[in-house]
Short mmCIF file of C-alpha atoms in Angstrom, two decimals:
data_model
loop_
_atom_site.label_atom_id
_atom_site.label_comp_id
_atom_site.label_asym_id
_atom_site.label_seq_id
_atom_site.Cartn_x
_atom_site.Cartn_y
_atom_site.Cartn_z
CA MET B 1032 0.08 0.01 -0.03
CA SER B 1033 1.50 3.42 -0.99
CA LYS B 1034 1.99 6.12 1.43
CA PRO B 1035 -0.16 9.15 1.12
CA LYS B 1036 1.67 12.36 -0.17
CA VAL B 1037 2.01 14.91 2.87
CA VAL B 1038 2.07 18.48 1.99
CA VAL B 1039 2.79 21.81 3.88
CA THR B 1040 -0.36 24.20 3.89
CA GLY B 1041 0.53 26.70 6.84
CA LEU B 1042 3.62 28.12 8.48
CA GLY B 1043 3.97 30.23 11.48
CA ALA B 1044 7.01 31.74 13.01
CA ILE B 1045 8.20 34.00 15.79
CA ALA B 1046 12.24 34.34 15.78
CA PRO B 1047 14.73 36.99 16.85
CA ASN B 1048 14.75 38.73 13.29
CA GLY B 1049 10.97 38.59 12.85
CA ASN B 1050 7.76 37.94 14.64
CA ASN B 1051 5.82 36.30 11.64
CA VAL B 1052 6.83 34.27 8.52
CA ASP B 1053 6.97 37.12 6.24
CA THR B 1054 9.18 39.43 8.39
CA PHE B 1055 11.51 36.35 9.33
CA TRP B 1056 11.99 35.35 5.83
CA LEU B 1057 12.89 38.94 4.42
CA ALA B 1058 15.04 39.10 7.24
CA LEU B 1059 16.95 35.78 6.32
CA LEU B 1060 17.21 36.95 2.71
CA ALA B 1061 18.66 40.46 3.56
CA GLY B 1062 21.03 38.59 5.94
CA LYS B 1063 19.76 40.43 8.98
CA SER B 1064 20.85 38.97 12.32
CA GLY B 1065 18.32 39.19 15.38
CA ILE B 1066 21.35 38.70 17.91
CA ASP B 1067 21.86 41.36 20.49
CA HIS B 1068 22.84 42.38 23.78
CA ILE B 1069 20.61 40.76 26.45
CA LYS B 1070 17.78 43.14 27.38
CA SER B 1071 15.62 40.84 29.68
CA TYR B 1072 17.91 40.81 32.75
CA ASP B 1073 21.07 42.16 34.11
CA THR B 1074 24.13 40.55 32.58
CA THR B 1075 26.55 41.91 35.09
CA ASP B 1076 29.14 39.24 36.04
CA HIS B 1077 28.35 36.88 33.20
CA SER B 1078 31.01 35.88 30.76
CA VAL B 1079 28.23 35.85 27.73
CA THR B 1080 25.92 38.92 27.55
CA ILE B 1081 24.41 38.33 24.17
CA ALA B 1082 21.40 36.23 22.83
CA GLY B 1083 18.75 36.00 20.38
CA GLU B 1084 15.81 37.56 22.09
CA VAL B 1085 12.34 37.99 20.52
CA LYS B 1086 11.72 41.79 20.04
CA ASN B 1087 8.82 44.14 20.20
CA PHE B 1088 6.53 41.15 21.12
CA ASN B 1089 3.49 42.20 23.48
CA TYR B 1090 1.88 39.23 24.79
CA GLU B 1091 -1.60 40.91 25.21
CA ASP B 1092 -1.75 41.65 21.39
CA HIS B 1093 -2.33 38.04 20.90
CA ILE B 1094 -3.45 36.58 24.16
CA ASP B 1095 -5.90 38.07 27.03
CA ARG B 1096 -4.22 39.12 30.21
CA LYS B 1097 -5.92 36.71 32.47
CA THR B 1098 -4.63 33.75 30.27
CA VAL B 1099 -1.13 35.17 29.84
CA ARG B 1100 -0.49 34.75 33.56
CA LYS B 1101 -1.07 30.97 33.13
CA LEU B 1102 1.28 30.49 30.22
CA ASP B 1103 4.97 30.24 30.26
CA ARG B 1104 6.73 32.34 27.39
CA PHE B 1105 7.50 29.10 25.50
CA ALA B 1106 3.81 28.33 25.45
CA ILE B 1107 2.73 31.79 24.35
CA PHE B 1108 5.33 31.63 21.63
CA ALA B 1109 3.63 28.39 20.23
CA LEU B 1110 0.14 29.62 20.47
CA VAL B 1111 1.05 32.73 18.56
CA ALA B 1112 2.84 30.85 15.84
CA ALA B 1113 0.28 28.35 15.55
CA GLU B 1114 -2.28 31.05 15.30
CA GLU B 1115 -0.48 32.27 12.16
CA ALA B 1116 -0.01 28.96 10.66
CA VAL B 1117 -3.63 27.64 11.29
CA LYS B 1118 -4.89 30.96 9.64
CA ASN B 1119 -2.61 30.75 6.64
CA ALA B 1120 -3.65 27.12 6.25
CA LYS B 1121 -7.22 27.84 6.30
CA LEU B 1122 -7.67 25.42 8.76
CA ASP B 1123 -10.81 25.37 10.72
CA SER B 1124 -11.94 22.31 12.95
CA SER B 1125 -15.81 23.42 13.12
CA TRP B 1126 -16.24 21.91 9.78
CA LEU B 1127 -13.52 19.44 9.52
CA ASP B 1128 -13.34 16.45 11.72
CA PRO B 1129 -11.61 17.43 14.88
CA ASP B 1130 -10.66 13.96 15.75
CA LYS B 1131 -8.45 13.56 12.80
CA ILE B 1132 -6.46 16.92 13.64
CA GLY B 1133 -3.30 16.58 15.86
CA VAL B 1134 -0.53 18.53 17.47
CA ILE B 1135 2.91 17.20 17.66
CA LEU B 1136 5.30 19.87 19.22
CA GLY B 1137 9.10 19.71 20.35
CA SER B 1138 10.83 21.43 23.00
CA GLY B 1139 14.22 21.01 24.61
CA VAL B 1140 13.45 22.52 28.06
CA GLY B 1141 9.91 23.58 28.22
CA GLY B 1142 8.85 25.99 30.93
CA VAL B 1143 12.23 26.38 32.26
CA ALA B 1144 11.54 30.13 33.01
CA THR B 1145 8.54 29.16 35.26
CA LEU B 1146 10.77 26.50 37.03
CA VAL B 1147 13.41 28.98 37.87
CA GLU B 1148 10.89 31.51 38.89
CA GLN B 1149 8.81 29.19 41.28
CA GLN B 1150 11.96 27.74 42.88
CA ASN B 1151 13.05 31.34 43.77
CA VAL B 1152 9.54 31.98 45.24
CA LEU B 1153 9.93 28.65 47.26
CA GLN B 1154 13.23 29.71 48.44
CA ASP B 1155 12.35 33.40 49.25
CA ARG B 1156 8.75 32.93 50.47
CA GLY B 1157 7.95 29.49 51.23
CA PRO B 1158 6.01 26.47 50.25
CA LYS B 1159 2.48 28.30 50.47
CA ARG B 1160 3.46 30.89 48.08
CA VAL B 1161 4.28 28.82 44.92
CA SER B 1162 1.96 29.09 42.40
CA PRO B 1163 -0.91 26.71 41.66
CA HIS B 1164 -0.30 27.34 38.00
CA PHE B 1165 3.46 26.19 38.20
CA VAL B 1166 3.10 22.66 37.05
CA PRO B 1167 0.62 23.27 34.05
CA LYS B 1168 2.81 26.32 33.24
CA MET B 1169 6.42 24.67 33.36
CA ILE B 1170 5.59 21.06 31.85
CA ALA B 1171 6.87 20.72 28.15
CA ASN B 1172 3.81 19.13 26.89
CA ILE B 1173 1.29 22.07 27.84
CA ALA B 1174 2.08 24.02 24.53
CA ALA B 1175 0.61 21.18 22.52
CA GLY B 1176 -2.14 20.84 24.86
CA HIS B 1177 -3.02 24.64 24.59
CA ILE B 1178 -3.00 24.54 20.97
CA ALA B 1179 -5.59 21.55 21.04
CA ILE B 1180 -7.70 23.39 23.34
CA ARG B 1181 -7.71 26.58 21.62
CA TRP B 1182 -8.62 24.96 18.25
CA ASN B 1183 -10.75 21.85 19.22
CA PHE B 1184 -8.13 19.61 17.84
CA LYS B 1185 -8.80 16.02 19.23
CA GLY B 1186 -6.26 14.08 17.07
CA PRO B 1187 -3.11 12.55 18.32
CA ASN B 1188 -1.28 15.21 20.94
CA GLN B 1189 2.46 14.49 21.78
CA THR B 1190 5.48 16.59 22.63
CA ILE B 1191 8.93 15.38 21.63
CA VAL B 1192 12.26 15.90 23.59
CA SER B 1193 15.19 15.18 21.76
CA ALA B 1194 17.40 18.48 22.56
CA CYS B 1195 18.03 20.48 19.48
CA ALA B 1196 16.40 17.92 17.18
CA SER B 1197 13.22 18.32 19.12
CA ALA B 1198 11.11 20.17 16.76
CA THR B 1199 12.59 18.24 13.48
CA ASP B 1200 11.78 14.98 15.19
CA ALA B 1201 8.02 16.24 15.96
CA ILE B 1202 7.67 17.13 12.28
CA GLY B 1203 8.95 13.96 11.29
CA ILE B 1204 6.90 11.90 13.47
CA ALA B 1205 3.72 13.93 12.52
CA LEU B 1206 4.43 12.97 9.20
CA ARG B 1207 4.78 9.19 10.07
CA LEU B 1208 1.45 9.55 11.94
CA ILE B 1209 -0.45 11.06 8.96
CA GLN B 1210 1.15 8.21 6.79
CA ALA B 1211 -0.11 5.48 9.04
CA GLY B 1212 -3.58 7.11 9.05
CA ASP B 1213 -3.88 8.36 12.63
CA ALA B 1214 -4.62 12.01 11.53
CA ASP B 1215 -5.18 13.65 8.43
CA VAL B 1216 -3.64 16.97 9.61
CA ILE B 1217 -1.24 17.74 12.21
CA VAL B 1218 -0.12 21.11 13.51
CA ALA B 1219 3.74 20.32 13.93
CA GLY B 1220 6.88 22.22 15.24
CA GLY B 1221 8.46 23.49 18.18
CA SER B 1222 8.83 26.30 20.69
CA GLU B 1223 11.48 27.58 23.16
CA ALA B 1224 12.16 30.50 25.66
CA SER B 1225 15.38 29.72 27.62
CA VAL B 1226 17.31 33.04 27.46
CA LEU B 1227 17.70 33.09 31.37
CA PRO B 1228 20.56 33.73 33.48
CA LEU B 1229 20.82 30.13 34.49
CA THR B 1230 20.70 28.67 31.01
CA ILE B 1231 23.24 31.27 29.66
CA ALA B 1232 25.60 30.43 32.71
CA GLY B 1233 25.09 26.90 32.13
CA PHE B 1234 25.96 26.84 28.34
CA ALA B 1235 28.78 29.39 28.92
CA ASN B 1236 30.35 27.26 31.62
CA MET B 1237 30.65 24.47 29.21
CA ARG B 1238 32.20 26.71 26.55
CA ALA B 1239 29.52 26.24 24.15
CA LEU B 1240 28.63 29.75 23.61
CA SER B 1241 30.21 32.60 21.77
CA THR B 1242 31.86 35.27 23.93
CA ARG B 1243 32.06 37.72 21.07
CA ASN B 1244 30.20 40.03 23.41
CA ASP B 1245 31.26 43.52 21.79
CA ASP B 1246 29.82 42.64 18.38
CA PRO B 1247 26.74 40.53 18.68
CA GLN B 1248 25.41 40.45 15.21
CA ALA B 1249 28.87 39.06 14.06
CA ALA B 1250 28.95 36.56 16.95
CA SER B 1251 27.37 33.70 15.26
CA ARG B 1252 29.75 32.47 12.23
CA PRO B 1253 28.84 28.87 11.28
CA PHE B 1254 31.70 27.18 9.37
CA ASP B 1255 34.21 30.31 9.66
CA LEU B 1256 37.54 29.52 10.99
CA ASP B 1257 37.18 31.99 13.71
CA ARG B 1258 33.85 30.58 15.19
CA ASP B 1259 33.62 30.39 18.90
CA GLY B 1260 30.41 28.86 19.90
CA PHE B 1261 26.81 29.21 19.37
CA ILE B 1262 24.26 32.00 20.57
CA LEU B 1263 21.24 30.90 22.52
CA SER B 1264 17.85 32.27 21.33
CA GLU B 1265 14.18 31.72 21.54
CA GLY B 1266 11.01 31.58 19.44
CA SER B 1267 8.75 29.24 17.74
CA GLY B 1268 7.98 27.57 14.19
CA ILE B 1269 4.92 25.95 13.42
CA LEU B 1270 3.85 23.93 10.22
CA VAL B 1271 0.37 22.91 9.26
CA ILE B 1272 1.02 19.34 7.30
CA GLU B 1273 -1.80 17.17 5.85
CA THR B 1274 -2.21 14.67 3.14
CA GLU B 1275 -2.47 15.92 -0.18
CA ARG B 1276 -5.86 14.59 -0.80
CA HIS B 1277 -7.23 16.19 2.24
CA ALA B 1278 -5.46 19.57 1.33
CA LEU B 1279 -7.02 19.36 -2.34
CA ALA B 1280 -10.51 18.66 -0.98
CA ARG B 1281 -10.52 21.53 1.10
CA ASN B 1282 -8.78 23.92 -1.46
CA ALA B 1283 -5.92 24.83 0.97
CA PRO B 1284 -2.75 26.33 -0.09
CA ILE B 1285 -0.05 23.83 -0.74
CA LEU B 1286 3.42 25.38 -0.15
CA ALA B 1287 5.55 22.14 -0.50
CA GLU B 1288 5.64 18.43 -0.04
CA LEU B 1289 7.05 16.99 3.28
CA ALA B 1290 8.86 14.13 1.63
CA GLY B 1291 11.18 12.36 3.88
CA TYR B 1292 12.44 12.00 7.58
CA GLY B 1293 15.37 10.33 9.07
CA ALA B 1294 16.31 9.95 12.49
CA THR B 1295 19.59 8.18 14.32
CA ASP B 1296 21.66 8.54 17.39
CA ASP B 1297 25.32 8.81 17.55
CA ALA B 1298 25.50 6.69 20.74
CA TYR B 1299 28.87 8.41 21.07
CA HIS B 1300 28.95 11.31 23.54
CA VAL B 1301 26.60 13.43 25.54
CA THR B 1302 27.49 16.81 23.85
CA GLN B 1303 29.98 16.15 20.82
CA PRO B 1304 28.86 14.64 17.70
CA SER B 1305 30.70 11.52 16.52
CA GLU B 1306 33.59 11.77 14.57
CA GLY B 1307 33.10 12.51 10.97
CA GLY B 1308 29.50 12.99 12.01
CA ALA B 1309 28.51 9.45 11.21
CA GLY B 1310 25.40 9.42 12.91
CA GLY B 1311 24.06 12.68 11.18
CA ALA B 1312 25.16 11.18 7.83
CA LYS B 1313 23.23 8.11 8.41
CA ALA B 1314 19.92 10.35 9.16
CA MET B 1315 20.59 12.28 6.22
CA GLN B 1316 20.84 8.93 4.12
CA LYS B 1317 17.39 7.69 5.61
CA ALA B 1318 15.53 10.82 4.92
CA ILE B 1319 16.67 11.23 1.45
CA ALA B 1320 15.82 7.34 0.84
CA ASN B 1321 12.47 7.92 2.57
CA ALA B 1322 11.71 10.70 0.18
CA GLY B 1323 12.42 8.52 -2.98
CA LEU B 1324 15.20 10.55 -3.94
CA LYS B 1325 18.80 10.46 -4.68
CA PRO B 1326 21.42 12.55 -2.85
CA GLU B 1327 21.99 14.46 -6.25
CA ASP B 1328 18.39 15.41 -6.28
CA ILE B 1329 18.99 17.59 -3.18
CA SER B 1330 19.36 21.24 -4.21
CA TYR B 1331 19.96 23.03 -0.77
CA VAL B 1332 20.82 22.05 2.67
CA ASN B 1333 19.74 24.02 5.63
CA ALA B 1334 22.76 22.97 7.75
CA HIS B 1335 22.50 22.65 11.71
CA GLY B 1336 25.50 24.85 11.49
CA THR B 1337 25.87 26.05 15.12
CA SER B 1338 29.10 27.98 14.97
CA THR B 1339 30.65 25.55 17.22
CA PRO B 1340 34.28 24.13 16.38
CA HIS B 1341 32.98 20.46 16.64
CA ASN B 1342 29.51 20.61 14.99
CA ASP B 1343 30.45 22.49 11.96
CA LYS B 1344 33.41 20.43 10.79
CA ASN B 1345 31.69 17.30 11.54
CA GLU B 1346 28.39 18.30 9.86
CA SER B 1347 30.62 19.23 6.91
CA LYS B 1348 32.33 15.83 6.84
CA ALA B 1349 28.93 14.23 7.18
CA ILE B 1350 27.50 16.24 4.18
CA ARG B 1351 30.64 15.34 2.06
CA SER B 1352 30.24 11.52 2.79
CA VAL B 1353 26.57 11.61 1.97
CA PHE B 1354 26.69 13.51 -1.19
CA GLY B 1355 30.48 12.31 -2.54
CA ASP B 1356 31.56 14.34 -5.23
CA TYR B 1357 28.08 16.08 -5.86
CA ALA B 1358 29.05 17.95 -2.62
CA ASP B 1359 31.12 20.36 -4.29
CA LYS B 1360 27.88 21.49 -6.40
CA LEU B 1361 25.54 21.50 -3.35
CA LYS B 1362 24.47 24.72 -1.79
CA VAL B 1363 24.61 24.63 2.02
CA SER B 1364 23.69 27.52 4.51
CA SER B 1365 23.30 28.03 8.13
CA THR B 1366 20.30 30.31 9.18
CA LYS B 1367 21.55 30.19 12.79
CA SER B 1368 24.05 32.66 11.61
CA MET B 1369 21.24 35.32 11.68
CA THR B 1370 18.74 33.62 14.23
CA GLY B 1371 21.20 32.11 16.77
CA HIS B 1372 20.23 28.80 18.24
CA LEU B 1373 16.58 28.39 19.16
CA LEU B 1374 17.69 24.92 20.85
CA GLY B 1375 14.43 22.69 20.49
CA ALA B 1376 12.60 24.97 18.15
CA SER B 1377 15.49 25.40 15.87
CA GLY B 1378 14.45 22.80 13.53
CA ALA B 1379 10.81 24.25 13.02
CA VAL B 1380 12.22 27.83 12.01
CA GLU B 1381 14.61 26.07 9.61
CA ALA B 1382 12.18 23.83 8.01
CA ILE B 1383 10.31 27.14 7.43
CA ALA B 1384 13.21 28.50 5.61
CA SER B 1385 13.61 25.46 3.60
CA VAL B 1386 10.06 25.50 2.33
CA LYS B 1387 10.25 29.06 1.73
CA SER B 1388 13.46 28.44 -0.37
CA ILE B 1389 11.60 25.97 -2.43
CA GLN B 1390 8.74 28.61 -2.91
CA LYS B 1391 10.89 31.47 -3.81
CA GLN B 1392 13.66 29.50 -5.55
CA ILE B 1393 16.09 31.39 -3.36
CA ALA B 1394 18.15 30.41 -0.51
CA PRO B 1395 19.27 32.45 2.48
CA PRO B 1396 22.97 33.10 3.21
CA THR B 1397 25.40 32.14 5.93
CA ILE B 1398 26.25 35.72 7.21
CA ASN B 1399 29.65 36.49 8.98
CA TYR B 1400 31.40 33.97 6.82
CA GLN B 1401 34.81 35.83 6.35
CA THR B 1402 37.75 33.14 6.85
CA PRO B 1403 37.45 29.68 5.26
CA ASP B 1404 38.19 26.81 7.41
CA PRO B 1405 39.97 23.97 5.59
CA GLU B 1406 37.77 21.61 7.52
CA CYS B 1407 34.82 22.99 6.48
CA ASP B 1408 34.98 22.92 2.47
CA LEU B 1409 31.51 23.35 1.09
CA ASP B 1410 29.74 26.13 -0.51
CA TYR B 1411 27.98 27.85 2.17
CA ILE B 1412 26.17 30.51 0.33
CA PRO B 1413 28.47 33.29 1.98
CA ASN B 1414 26.87 36.57 3.26
CA LYS B 1415 24.34 37.03 0.19
CA ALA B 1416 21.12 35.23 -0.62
CA GLN B 1417 21.37 33.30 -3.85
CA SER B 1418 18.78 32.40 -6.34
CA PHE B 1419 19.02 29.04 -8.09
CA GLU B 1420 16.61 26.03 -8.97
CA ILE B 1421 15.67 24.57 -5.77
CA ASN B 1422 13.56 21.54 -6.36
CA SER B 1423 14.25 19.67 -3.08
CA ALA B 1424 15.80 20.79 0.15
CA MET B 1425 17.13 19.18 3.27
CA SER B 1426 16.96 20.46 6.82
CA ASN B 1427 19.51 18.97 9.52
CA SER B 1428 19.19 18.94 13.29
CA PHE B 1429 21.62 17.51 15.72
CA GLY B 1430 21.21 17.44 19.35
CA PHE B 1431 23.05 16.87 22.69
CA GLY B 1432 22.64 12.87 23.53
CA GLY B 1433 23.56 12.40 19.88
CA HIS B 1434 20.08 12.72 18.60
CA ASN B 1435 20.13 13.36 14.59
CA GLY B 1436 16.97 14.39 12.75
CA VAL B 1437 16.55 15.20 9.05
CA LEU B 1438 13.73 16.50 7.03
CA VAL B 1439 13.49 16.66 3.18
CA PHE B 1440 10.96 18.96 1.37
CA LYS B 1441 10.23 18.99 -2.21
CA LYS B 1442 8.83 21.25 -4.74
CA TYR B 1443 4.96 20.51 -4.83
CA THR B 1444 3.84 18.87 -8.00
CA ASN B 1445 0.05 17.94 -8.36
CA ASN B 1446 0.05 14.41 -10.18
CA ASN B 1447 -3.58 13.73 -9.84
#
């Protein structure tokens, strides 16, 4: 029995360089960074004082004040991005079957801001002052739950936690659920809001973050010889995916085909990728095969590209091992050079960038690329967006714990 074709019909995004899909996409094409000095707390005594914070975002423009008090920032981002995606997909459960509409999200740390806040309340004011909203604000699955409640989506509802691969895995698992017949439509993606003194200090002390504090917008420099770490960021990306048949029946806008998904684990080290990126390479091979493609069919790779010494060289080696001689013709870029690293949400905003690249036949650049690294020897679309034929795009996500998730999108063609 052949698998149903699955298509993307809606997109929603909140990122450090854009609070909706159009603004985010135009910022990527313009090479505009959303990384800046941290404004949400006093960074005195911190070795890292820069991050990718969402800017000019007022909760109450989207959600009533009473509800906002019951939500962690990561859940608010997810709800607002979902609102954009659902609207753009023309998705209305009042006349569709709500039992066949699901929600699968990814988040690396969920409501960590609420956890920190309420721990401080407990310590300073005692157990009786801990908020009764603490648990339902904090737990990572709550964003998916709120989306289901908001739109009456009663299908499969899960939250995936696989570090920086969380959103990619969520989208991939959503693809599998639709292909299995468990849902006609799934709202899938990820959300993260972890720019906090505790998380910044933790990542900084393990030497994972860039310390280029004097020049924030030049700090994220994937594949560049002078890269010195990633930039912690926040935001959300949401995609609406559904069977082609369902989308055509309801006259939905079809943006691209979600054609393939591959996942592996390095089983090597808790934070570093396996040597040569072997696990990531296997995930890429699985995704390409799952899409029914050959490596040379891929036009563009939105790389994980974190701007860390280990990831970038190993991802480059992995890409070269998968694509062989064709790797010299392949276009690769890291949009983390402009967004920073959204942890569990990164794969979703990068999936959106991949879909838009196919739609618009132009790929965003890797900005801040100045000094080539001999160990990173691919075409990284340096500093300026490039137009070329993009029939298929691949999006890579690799996370702590050795998690590897890869998605493949194709230009949509109606063969009916």
